[in-house]
CSV table of N, CA, C and O in Angstrom, one decimal:
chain,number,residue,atom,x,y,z
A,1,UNK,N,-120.1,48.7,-104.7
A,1,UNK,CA,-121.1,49.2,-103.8
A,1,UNK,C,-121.9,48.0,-103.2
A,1,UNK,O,-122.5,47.2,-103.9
A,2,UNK,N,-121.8,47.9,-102.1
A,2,UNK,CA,-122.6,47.0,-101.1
A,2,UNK,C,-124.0,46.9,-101.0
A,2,UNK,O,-124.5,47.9,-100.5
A,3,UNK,N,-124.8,45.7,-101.5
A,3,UNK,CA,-126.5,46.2,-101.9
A,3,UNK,C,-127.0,44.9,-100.8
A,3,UNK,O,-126.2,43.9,-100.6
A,4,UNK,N,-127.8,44.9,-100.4
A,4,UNK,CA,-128.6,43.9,-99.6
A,4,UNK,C,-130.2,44.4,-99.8
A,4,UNK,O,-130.8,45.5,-99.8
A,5,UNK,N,-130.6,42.9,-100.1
A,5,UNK,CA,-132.2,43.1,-100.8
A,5,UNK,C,-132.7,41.7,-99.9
A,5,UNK,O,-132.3,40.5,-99.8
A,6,UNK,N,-134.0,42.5,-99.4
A,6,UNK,CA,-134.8,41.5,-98.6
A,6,UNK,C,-136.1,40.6,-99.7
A,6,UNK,O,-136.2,41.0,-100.9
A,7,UNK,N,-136.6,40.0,-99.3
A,7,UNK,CA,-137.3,39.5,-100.4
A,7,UNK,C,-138.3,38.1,-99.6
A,7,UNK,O,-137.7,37.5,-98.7
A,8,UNK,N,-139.5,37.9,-99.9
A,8,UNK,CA,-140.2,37.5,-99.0
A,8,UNK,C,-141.5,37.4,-98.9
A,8,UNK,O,-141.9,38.0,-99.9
A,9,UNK,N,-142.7,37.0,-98.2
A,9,UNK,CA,-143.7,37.1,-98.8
A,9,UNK,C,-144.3,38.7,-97.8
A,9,UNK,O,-144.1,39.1,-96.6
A,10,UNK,N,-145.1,39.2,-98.8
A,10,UNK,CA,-146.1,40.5,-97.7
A,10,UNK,C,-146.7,40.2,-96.6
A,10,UNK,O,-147.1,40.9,-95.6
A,11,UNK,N,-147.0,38.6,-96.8
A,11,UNK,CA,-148.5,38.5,-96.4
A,11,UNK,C,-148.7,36.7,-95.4
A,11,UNK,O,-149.1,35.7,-96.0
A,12,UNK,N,-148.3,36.6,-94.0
A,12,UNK,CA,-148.7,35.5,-93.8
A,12,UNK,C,-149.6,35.3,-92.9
A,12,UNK,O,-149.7,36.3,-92.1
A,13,UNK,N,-150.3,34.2,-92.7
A,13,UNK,CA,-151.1,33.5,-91.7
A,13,UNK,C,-150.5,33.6,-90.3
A,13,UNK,O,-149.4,33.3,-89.9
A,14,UNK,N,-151.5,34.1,-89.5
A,14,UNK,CA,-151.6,33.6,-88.1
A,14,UNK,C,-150.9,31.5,-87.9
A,14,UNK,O,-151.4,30.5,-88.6
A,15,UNK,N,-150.1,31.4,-87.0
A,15,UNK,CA,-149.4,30.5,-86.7
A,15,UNK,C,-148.5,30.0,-87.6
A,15,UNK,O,-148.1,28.8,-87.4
A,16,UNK,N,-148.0,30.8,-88.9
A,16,UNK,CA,-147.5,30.2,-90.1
A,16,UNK,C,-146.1,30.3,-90.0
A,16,UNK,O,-145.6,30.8,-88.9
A,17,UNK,N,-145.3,29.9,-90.9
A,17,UNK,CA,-144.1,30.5,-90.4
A,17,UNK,C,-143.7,31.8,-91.5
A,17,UNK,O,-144.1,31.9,-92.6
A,18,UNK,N,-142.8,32.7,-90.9
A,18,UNK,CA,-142.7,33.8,-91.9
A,18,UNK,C,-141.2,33.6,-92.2
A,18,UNK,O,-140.3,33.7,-91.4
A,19,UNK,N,-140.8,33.3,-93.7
A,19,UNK,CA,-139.2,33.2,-93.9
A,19,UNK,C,-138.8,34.2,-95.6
A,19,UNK,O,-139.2,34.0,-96.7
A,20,UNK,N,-137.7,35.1,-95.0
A,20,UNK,CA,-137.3,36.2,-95.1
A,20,UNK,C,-136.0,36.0,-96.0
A,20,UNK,O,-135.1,35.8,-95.2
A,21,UNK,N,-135.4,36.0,-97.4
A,21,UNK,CA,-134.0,36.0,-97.8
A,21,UNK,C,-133.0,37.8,-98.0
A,21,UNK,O,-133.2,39.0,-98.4
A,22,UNK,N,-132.0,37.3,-97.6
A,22,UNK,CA,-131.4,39.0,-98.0
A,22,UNK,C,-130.7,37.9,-98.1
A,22,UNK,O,-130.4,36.8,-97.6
A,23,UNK,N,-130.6,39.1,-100.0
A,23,UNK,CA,-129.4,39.2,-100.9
A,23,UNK,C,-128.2,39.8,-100.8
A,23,UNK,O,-128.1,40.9,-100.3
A,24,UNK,N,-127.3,39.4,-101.2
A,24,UNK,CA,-126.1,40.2,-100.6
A,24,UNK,C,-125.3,40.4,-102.1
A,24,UNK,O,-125.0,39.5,-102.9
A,25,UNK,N,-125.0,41.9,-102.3
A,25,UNK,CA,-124.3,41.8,-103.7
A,25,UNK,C,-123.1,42.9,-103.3
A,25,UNK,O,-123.2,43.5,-102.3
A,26,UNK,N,-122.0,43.1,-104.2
A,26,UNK,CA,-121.1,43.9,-103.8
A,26,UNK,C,-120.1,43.6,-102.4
A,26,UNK,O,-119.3,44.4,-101.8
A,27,UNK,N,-120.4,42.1,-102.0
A,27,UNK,CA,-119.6,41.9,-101.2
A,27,UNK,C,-119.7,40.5,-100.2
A,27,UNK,O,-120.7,40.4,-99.4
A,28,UNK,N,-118.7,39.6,-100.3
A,28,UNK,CA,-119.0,38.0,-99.4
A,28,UNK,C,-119.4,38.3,-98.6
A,28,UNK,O,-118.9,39.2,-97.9
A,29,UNK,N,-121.0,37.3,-98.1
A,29,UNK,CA,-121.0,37.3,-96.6
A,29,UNK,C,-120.4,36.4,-95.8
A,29,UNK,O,-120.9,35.8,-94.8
A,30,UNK,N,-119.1,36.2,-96.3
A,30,UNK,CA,-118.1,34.5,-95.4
A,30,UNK,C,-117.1,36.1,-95.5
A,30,UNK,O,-116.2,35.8,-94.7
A,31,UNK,N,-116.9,36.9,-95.9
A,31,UNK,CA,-115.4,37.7,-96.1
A,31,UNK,C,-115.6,39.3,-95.5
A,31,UNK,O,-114.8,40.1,-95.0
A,32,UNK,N,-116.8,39.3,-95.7
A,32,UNK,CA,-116.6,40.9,-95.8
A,32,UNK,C,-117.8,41.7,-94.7
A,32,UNK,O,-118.3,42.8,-95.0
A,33,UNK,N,-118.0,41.1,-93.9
A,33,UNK,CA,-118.8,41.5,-92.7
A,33,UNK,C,-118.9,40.2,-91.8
A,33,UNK,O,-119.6,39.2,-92.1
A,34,UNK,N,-118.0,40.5,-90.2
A,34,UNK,CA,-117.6,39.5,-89.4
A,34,UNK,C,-119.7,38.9,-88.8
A,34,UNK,O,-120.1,37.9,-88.2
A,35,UNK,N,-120.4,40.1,-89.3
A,35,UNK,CA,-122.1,40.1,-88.7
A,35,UNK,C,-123.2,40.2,-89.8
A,35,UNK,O,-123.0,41.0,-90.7
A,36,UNK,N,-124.1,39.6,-89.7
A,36,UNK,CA,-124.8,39.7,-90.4
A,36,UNK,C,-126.2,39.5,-89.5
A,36,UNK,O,-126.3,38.6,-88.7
A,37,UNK,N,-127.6,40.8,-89.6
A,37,UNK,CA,-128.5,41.0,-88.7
A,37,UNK,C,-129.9,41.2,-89.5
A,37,UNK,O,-130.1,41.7,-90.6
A,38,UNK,N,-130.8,40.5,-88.4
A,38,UNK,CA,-131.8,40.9,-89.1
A,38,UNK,C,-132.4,41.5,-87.8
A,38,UNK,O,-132.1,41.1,-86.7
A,39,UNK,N,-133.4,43.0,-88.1
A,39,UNK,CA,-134.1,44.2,-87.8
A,39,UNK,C,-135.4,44.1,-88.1
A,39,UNK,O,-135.8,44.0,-89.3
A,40,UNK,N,-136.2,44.2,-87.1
A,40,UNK,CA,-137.6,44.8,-87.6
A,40,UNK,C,-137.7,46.1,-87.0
A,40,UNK,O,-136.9,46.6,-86.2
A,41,UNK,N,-139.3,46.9,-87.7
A,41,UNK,CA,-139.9,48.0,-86.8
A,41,UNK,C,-141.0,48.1,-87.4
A,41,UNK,O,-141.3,48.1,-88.6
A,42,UNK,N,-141.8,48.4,-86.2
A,42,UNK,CA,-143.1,48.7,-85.9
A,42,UNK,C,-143.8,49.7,-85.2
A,42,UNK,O,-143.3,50.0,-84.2
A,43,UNK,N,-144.8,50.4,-85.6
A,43,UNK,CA,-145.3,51.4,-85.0
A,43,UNK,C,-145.8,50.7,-83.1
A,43,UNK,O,-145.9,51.5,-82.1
A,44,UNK,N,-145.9,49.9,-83.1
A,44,UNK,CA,-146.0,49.2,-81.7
A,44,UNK,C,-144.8,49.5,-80.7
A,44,UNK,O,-145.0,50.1,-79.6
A,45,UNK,N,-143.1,48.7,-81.4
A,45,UNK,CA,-142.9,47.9,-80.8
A,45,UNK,C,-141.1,48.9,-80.8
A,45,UNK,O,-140.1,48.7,-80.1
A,46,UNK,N,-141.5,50.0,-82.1
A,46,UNK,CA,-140.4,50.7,-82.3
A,46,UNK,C,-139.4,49.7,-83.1
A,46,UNK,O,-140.0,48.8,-83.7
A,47,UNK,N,-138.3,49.8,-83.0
A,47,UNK,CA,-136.9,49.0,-84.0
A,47,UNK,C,-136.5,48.1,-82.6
A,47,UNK,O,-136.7,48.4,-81.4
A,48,UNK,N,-135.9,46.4,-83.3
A,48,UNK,CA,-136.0,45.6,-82.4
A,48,UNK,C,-135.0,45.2,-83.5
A,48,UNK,O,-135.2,45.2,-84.7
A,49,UNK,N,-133.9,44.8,-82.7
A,49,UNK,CA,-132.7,43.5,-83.1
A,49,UNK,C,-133.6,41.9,-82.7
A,49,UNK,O,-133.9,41.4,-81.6
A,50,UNK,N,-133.6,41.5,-83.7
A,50,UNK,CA,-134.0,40.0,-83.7
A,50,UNK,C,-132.7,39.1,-84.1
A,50,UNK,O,-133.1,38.0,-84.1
A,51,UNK,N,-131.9,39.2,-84.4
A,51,UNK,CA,-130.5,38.1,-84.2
A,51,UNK,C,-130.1,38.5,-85.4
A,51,UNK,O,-130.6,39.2,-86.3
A,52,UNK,N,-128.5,37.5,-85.1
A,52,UNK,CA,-127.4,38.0,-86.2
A,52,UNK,C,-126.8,36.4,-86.4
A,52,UNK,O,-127.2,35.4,-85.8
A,53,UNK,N,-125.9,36.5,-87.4
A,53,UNK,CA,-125.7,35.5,-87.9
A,53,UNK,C,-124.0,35.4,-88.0
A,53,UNK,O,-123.7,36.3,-88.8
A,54,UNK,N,-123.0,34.8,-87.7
A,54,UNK,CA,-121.6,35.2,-87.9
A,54,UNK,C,-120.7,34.5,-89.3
A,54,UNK,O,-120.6,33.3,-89.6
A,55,UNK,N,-120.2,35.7,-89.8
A,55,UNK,CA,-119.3,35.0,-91.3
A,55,UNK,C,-119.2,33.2,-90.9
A,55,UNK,O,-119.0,32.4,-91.8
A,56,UNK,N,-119.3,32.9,-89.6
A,56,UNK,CA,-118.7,31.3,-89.9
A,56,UNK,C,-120.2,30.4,-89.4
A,56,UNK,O,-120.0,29.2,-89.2
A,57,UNK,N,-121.6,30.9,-89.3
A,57,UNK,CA,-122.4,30.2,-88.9
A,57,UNK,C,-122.7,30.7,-87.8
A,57,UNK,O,-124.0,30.6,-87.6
A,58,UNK,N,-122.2,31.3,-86.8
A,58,UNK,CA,-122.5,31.2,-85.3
A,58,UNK,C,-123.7,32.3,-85.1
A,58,UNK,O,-123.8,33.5,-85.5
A,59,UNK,N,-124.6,31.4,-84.2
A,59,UNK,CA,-126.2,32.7,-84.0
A,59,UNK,C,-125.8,33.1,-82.6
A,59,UNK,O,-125.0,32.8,-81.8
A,60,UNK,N,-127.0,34.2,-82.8
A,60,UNK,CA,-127.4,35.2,-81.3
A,60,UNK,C,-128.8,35.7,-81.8
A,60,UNK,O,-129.0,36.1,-82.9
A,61,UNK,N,-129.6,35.6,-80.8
A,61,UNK,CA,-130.9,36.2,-80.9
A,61,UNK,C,-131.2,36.5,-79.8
A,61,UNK,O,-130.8,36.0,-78.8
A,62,UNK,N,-132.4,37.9,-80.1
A,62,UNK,CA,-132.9,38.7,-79.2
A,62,UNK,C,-133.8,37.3,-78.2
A,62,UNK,O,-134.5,36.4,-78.7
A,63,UNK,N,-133.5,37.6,-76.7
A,63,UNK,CA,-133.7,36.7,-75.9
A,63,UNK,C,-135.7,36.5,-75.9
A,63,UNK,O,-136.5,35.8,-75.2
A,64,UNK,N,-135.9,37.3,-76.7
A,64,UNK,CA,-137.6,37.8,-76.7
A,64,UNK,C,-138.1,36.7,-77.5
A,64,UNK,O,-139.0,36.0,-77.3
A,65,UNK,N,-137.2,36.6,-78.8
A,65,UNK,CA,-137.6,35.8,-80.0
A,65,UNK,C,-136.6,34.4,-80.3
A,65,UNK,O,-136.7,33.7,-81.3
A,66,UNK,N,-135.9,34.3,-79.5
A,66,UNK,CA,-135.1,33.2,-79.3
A,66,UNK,C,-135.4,31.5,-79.5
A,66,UNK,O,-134.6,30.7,-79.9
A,67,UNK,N,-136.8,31.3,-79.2
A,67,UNK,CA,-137.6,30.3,-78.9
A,67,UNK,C,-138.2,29.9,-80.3
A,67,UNK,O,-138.3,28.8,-80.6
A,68,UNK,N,-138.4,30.9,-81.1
A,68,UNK,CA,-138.7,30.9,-82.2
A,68,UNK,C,-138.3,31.3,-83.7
A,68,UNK,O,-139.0,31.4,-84.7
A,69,UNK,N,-137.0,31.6,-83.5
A,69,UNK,CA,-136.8,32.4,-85.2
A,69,UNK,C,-135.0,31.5,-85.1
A,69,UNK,O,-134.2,31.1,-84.2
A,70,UNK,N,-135.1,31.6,-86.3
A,70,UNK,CA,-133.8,30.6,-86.9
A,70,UNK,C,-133.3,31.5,-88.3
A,70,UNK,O,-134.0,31.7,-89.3
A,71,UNK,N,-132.0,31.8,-88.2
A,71,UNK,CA,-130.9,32.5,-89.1
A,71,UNK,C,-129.8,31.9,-89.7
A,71,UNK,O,-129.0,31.3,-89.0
A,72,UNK,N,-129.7,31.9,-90.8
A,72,UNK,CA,-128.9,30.9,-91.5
A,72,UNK,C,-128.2,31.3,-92.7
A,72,UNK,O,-128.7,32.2,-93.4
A,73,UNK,N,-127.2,30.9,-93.0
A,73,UNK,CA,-126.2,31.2,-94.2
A,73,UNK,C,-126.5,30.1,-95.3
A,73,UNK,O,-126.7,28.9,-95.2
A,74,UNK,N,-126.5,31.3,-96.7
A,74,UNK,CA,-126.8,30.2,-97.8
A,74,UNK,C,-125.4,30.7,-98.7
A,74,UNK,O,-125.6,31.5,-99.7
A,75,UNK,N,-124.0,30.2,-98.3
A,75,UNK,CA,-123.1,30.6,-99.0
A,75,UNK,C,-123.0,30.7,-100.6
A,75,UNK,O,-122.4,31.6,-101.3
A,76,UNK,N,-123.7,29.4,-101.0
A,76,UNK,CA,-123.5,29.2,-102.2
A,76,UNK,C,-124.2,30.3,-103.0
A,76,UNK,O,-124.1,30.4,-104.2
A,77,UNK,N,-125.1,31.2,-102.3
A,77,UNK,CA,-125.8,32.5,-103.2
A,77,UNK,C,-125.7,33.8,-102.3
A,77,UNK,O,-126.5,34.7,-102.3
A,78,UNK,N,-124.5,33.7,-101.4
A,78,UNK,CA,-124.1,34.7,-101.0
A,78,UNK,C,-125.5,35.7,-100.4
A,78,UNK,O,-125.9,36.8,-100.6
A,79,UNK,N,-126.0,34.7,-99.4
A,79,UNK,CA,-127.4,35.5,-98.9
A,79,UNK,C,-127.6,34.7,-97.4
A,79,UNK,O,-127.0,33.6,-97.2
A,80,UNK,N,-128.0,35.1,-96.8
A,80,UNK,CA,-128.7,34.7,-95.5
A,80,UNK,C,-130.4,34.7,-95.5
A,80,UNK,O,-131.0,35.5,-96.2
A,81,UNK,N,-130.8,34.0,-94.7
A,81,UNK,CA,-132.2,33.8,-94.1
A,81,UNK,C,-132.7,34.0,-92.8
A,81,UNK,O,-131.9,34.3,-91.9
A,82,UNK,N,-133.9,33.8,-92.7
A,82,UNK,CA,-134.6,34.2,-91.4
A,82,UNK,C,-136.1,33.6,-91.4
A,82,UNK,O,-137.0,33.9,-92.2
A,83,UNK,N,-136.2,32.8,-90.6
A,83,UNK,CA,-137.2,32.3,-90.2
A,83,UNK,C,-137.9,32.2,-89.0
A,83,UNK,O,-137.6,31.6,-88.0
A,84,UNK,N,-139.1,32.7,-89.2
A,84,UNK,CA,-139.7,33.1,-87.6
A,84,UNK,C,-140.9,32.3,-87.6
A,84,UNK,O,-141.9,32.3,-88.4
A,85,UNK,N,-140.7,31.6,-86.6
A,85,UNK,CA,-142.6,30.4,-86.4
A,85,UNK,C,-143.4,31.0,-85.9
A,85,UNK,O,-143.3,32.2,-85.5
A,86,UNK,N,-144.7,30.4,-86.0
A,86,UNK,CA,-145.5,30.7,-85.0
A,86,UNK,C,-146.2,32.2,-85.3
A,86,UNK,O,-147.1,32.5,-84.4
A,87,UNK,N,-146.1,33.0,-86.2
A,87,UNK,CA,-146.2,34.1,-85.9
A,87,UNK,C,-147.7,34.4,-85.8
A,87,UNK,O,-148.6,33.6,-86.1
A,88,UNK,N,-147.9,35.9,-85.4
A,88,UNK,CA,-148.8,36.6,-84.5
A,88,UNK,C,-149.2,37.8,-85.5
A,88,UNK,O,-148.5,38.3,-86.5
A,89,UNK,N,-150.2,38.2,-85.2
A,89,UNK,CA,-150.4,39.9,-85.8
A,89,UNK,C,-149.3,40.8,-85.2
A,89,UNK,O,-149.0,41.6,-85.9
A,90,UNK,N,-148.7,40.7,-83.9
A,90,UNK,CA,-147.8,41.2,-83.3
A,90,UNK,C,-146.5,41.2,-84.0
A,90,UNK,O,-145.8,42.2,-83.9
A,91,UNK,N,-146.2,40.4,-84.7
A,91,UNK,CA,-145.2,40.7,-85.8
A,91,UNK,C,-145.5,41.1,-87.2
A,91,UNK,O,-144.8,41.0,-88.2
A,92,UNK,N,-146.4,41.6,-87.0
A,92,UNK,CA,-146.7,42.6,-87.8
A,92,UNK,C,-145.2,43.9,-88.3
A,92,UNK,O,-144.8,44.5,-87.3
A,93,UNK,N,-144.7,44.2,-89.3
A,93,UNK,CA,-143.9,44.8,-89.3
A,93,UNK,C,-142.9,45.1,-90.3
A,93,UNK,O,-142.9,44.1,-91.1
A,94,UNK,N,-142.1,46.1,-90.6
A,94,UNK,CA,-141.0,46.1,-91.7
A,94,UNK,C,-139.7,45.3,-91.2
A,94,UNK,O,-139.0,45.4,-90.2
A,95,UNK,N,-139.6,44.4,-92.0
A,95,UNK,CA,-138.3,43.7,-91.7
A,95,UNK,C,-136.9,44.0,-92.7
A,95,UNK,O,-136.8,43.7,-93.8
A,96,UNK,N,-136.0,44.6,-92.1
A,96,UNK,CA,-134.6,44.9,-92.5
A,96,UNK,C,-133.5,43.7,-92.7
A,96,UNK,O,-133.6,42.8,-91.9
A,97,UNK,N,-132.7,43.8,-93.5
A,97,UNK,CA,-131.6,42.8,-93.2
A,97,UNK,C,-130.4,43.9,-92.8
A,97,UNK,O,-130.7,45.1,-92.8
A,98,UNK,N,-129.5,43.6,-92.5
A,98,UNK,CA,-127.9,44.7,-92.5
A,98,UNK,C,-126.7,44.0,-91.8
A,98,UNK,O,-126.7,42.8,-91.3
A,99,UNK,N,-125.6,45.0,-92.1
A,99,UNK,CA,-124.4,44.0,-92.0
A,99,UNK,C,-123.2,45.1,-92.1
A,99,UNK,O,-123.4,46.2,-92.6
A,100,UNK,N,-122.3,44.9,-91.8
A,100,UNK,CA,-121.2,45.7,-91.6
A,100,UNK,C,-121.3,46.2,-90.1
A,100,UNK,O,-122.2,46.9,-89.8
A,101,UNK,N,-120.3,45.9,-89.0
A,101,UNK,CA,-120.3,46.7,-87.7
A,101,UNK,C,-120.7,45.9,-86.9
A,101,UNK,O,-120.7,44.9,-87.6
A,102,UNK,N,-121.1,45.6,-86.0
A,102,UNK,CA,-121.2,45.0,-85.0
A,102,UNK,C,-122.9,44.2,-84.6
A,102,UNK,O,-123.6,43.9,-85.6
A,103,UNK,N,-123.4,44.0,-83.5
A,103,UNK,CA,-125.0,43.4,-83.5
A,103,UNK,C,-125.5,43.3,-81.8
A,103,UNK,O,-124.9,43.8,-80.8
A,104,UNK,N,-126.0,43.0,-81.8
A,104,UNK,CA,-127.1,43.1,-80.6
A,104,UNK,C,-128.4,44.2,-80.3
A,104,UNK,O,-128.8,44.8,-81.2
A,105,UNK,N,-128.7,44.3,-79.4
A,105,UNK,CA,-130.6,45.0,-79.4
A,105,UNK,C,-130.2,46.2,-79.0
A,105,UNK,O,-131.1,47.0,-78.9
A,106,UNK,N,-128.5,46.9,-78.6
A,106,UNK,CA,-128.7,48.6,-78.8
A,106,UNK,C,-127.9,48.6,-80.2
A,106,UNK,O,-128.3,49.7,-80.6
A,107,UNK,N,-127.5,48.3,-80.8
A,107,UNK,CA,-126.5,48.1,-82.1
A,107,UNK,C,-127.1,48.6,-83.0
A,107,UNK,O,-127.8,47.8,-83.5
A,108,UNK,N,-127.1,49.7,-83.7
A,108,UNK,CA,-128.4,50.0,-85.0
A,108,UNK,C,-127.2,50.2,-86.3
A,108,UNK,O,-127.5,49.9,-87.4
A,109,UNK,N,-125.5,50.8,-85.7
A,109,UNK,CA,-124.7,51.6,-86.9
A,109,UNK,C,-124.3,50.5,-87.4
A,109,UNK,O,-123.2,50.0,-87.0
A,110,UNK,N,-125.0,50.0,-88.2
A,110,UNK,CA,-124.4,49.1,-89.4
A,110,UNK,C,-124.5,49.6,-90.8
A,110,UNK,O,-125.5,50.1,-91.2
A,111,UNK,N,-123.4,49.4,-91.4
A,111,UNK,CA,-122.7,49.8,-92.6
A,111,UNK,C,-123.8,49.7,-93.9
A,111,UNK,O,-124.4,50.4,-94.8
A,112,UNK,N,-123.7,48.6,-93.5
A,112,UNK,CA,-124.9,47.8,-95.3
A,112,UNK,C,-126.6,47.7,-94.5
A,112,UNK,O,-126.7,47.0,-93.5
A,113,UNK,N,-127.5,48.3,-95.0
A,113,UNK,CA,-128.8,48.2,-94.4
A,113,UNK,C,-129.4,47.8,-96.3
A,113,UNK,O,-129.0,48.2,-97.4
A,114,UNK,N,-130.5,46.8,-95.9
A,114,UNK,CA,-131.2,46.7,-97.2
A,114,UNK,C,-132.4,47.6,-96.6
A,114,UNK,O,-132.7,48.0,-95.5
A,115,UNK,N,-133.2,47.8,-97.8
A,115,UNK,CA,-134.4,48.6,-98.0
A,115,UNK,C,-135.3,48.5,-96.9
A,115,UNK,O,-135.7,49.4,-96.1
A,116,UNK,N,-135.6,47.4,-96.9
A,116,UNK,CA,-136.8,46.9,-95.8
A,116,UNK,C,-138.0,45.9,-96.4
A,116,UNK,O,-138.1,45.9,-97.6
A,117,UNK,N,-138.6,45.3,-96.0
A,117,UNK,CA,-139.6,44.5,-96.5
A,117,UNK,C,-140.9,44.7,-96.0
A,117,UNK,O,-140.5,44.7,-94.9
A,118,UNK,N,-142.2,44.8,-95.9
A,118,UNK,CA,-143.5,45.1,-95.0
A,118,UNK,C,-144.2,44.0,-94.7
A,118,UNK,O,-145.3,43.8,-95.2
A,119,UNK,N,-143.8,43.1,-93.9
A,119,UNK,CA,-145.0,41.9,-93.8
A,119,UNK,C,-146.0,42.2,-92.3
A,119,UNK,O,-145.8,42.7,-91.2
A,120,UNK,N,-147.2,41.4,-93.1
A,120,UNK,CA,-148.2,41.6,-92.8
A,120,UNK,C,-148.5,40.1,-92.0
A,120,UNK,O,-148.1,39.0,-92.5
A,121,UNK,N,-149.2,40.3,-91.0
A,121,UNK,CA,-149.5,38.8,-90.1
A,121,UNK,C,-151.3,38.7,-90.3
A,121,UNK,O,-151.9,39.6,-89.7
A,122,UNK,N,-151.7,38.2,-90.7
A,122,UNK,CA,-153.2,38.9,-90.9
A,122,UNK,C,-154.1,37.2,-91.7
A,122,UNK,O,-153.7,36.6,-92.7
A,123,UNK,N,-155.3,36.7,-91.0
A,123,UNK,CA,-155.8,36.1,-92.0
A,123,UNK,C,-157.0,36.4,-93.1
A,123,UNK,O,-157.3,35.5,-93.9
């Protein structure tokens, strides 16, 4: 069984950076999903594809948050990251990891979704 666990802090500062790990258990992220995505949603802003990450390294991010957020493979613990600068109360939000099926900002049917995480942007 395919488990993905976000993990992270609840709570960050205005202009700080907010960074995000999904765990990946029940299955390689170099073998066994050609995408790997991170998702937020907000009562603002609704569900929002913020970028993906490919079994071999290669990024794509949503053209909104492009400027600012960095996705990255940590093979050696079978997990990925996310890192977003700068942030705002505006990112205020539940942040998802997922994986299995394809990616971009209409893309939602992916296979492996983790729980979700709640961070807060707030001083």
């Amino acid at each position: 069984q395919v488990q993905l666990q976000e993990s992270g802090p609840g709570l960050v500062k205005p202009s700080q950076t907010l960074s995000l790990t999904c765990t990946v258990s029940g299955a390689s992220i170099t073998t066994d999903s050609d995408y790997w995505s991170w998702i937020r949603r907000s009562p603002e802003k609704g569900r929002e594809w913020m970028g993906a990450i490919s079994s071999g390294g290669k990024t794509w991010f949503n053209p909104s948050l492009r400027s600012r957020t960095s996705i990255a493979l940590d093979t050696s613990k079978n997990r990925f990251t996310l890192d977003l600068y700068t942030v705002t109360p505006e990112d205020t939000a539940v942040y998802y990891c997922a994986g299995g099926g394809g990616f971009g900002p209409q893309f939602f049917d992916y296979a492996y979704w983790g729980q979700g995480t709640q961070v807060t942007v707030s001083s």
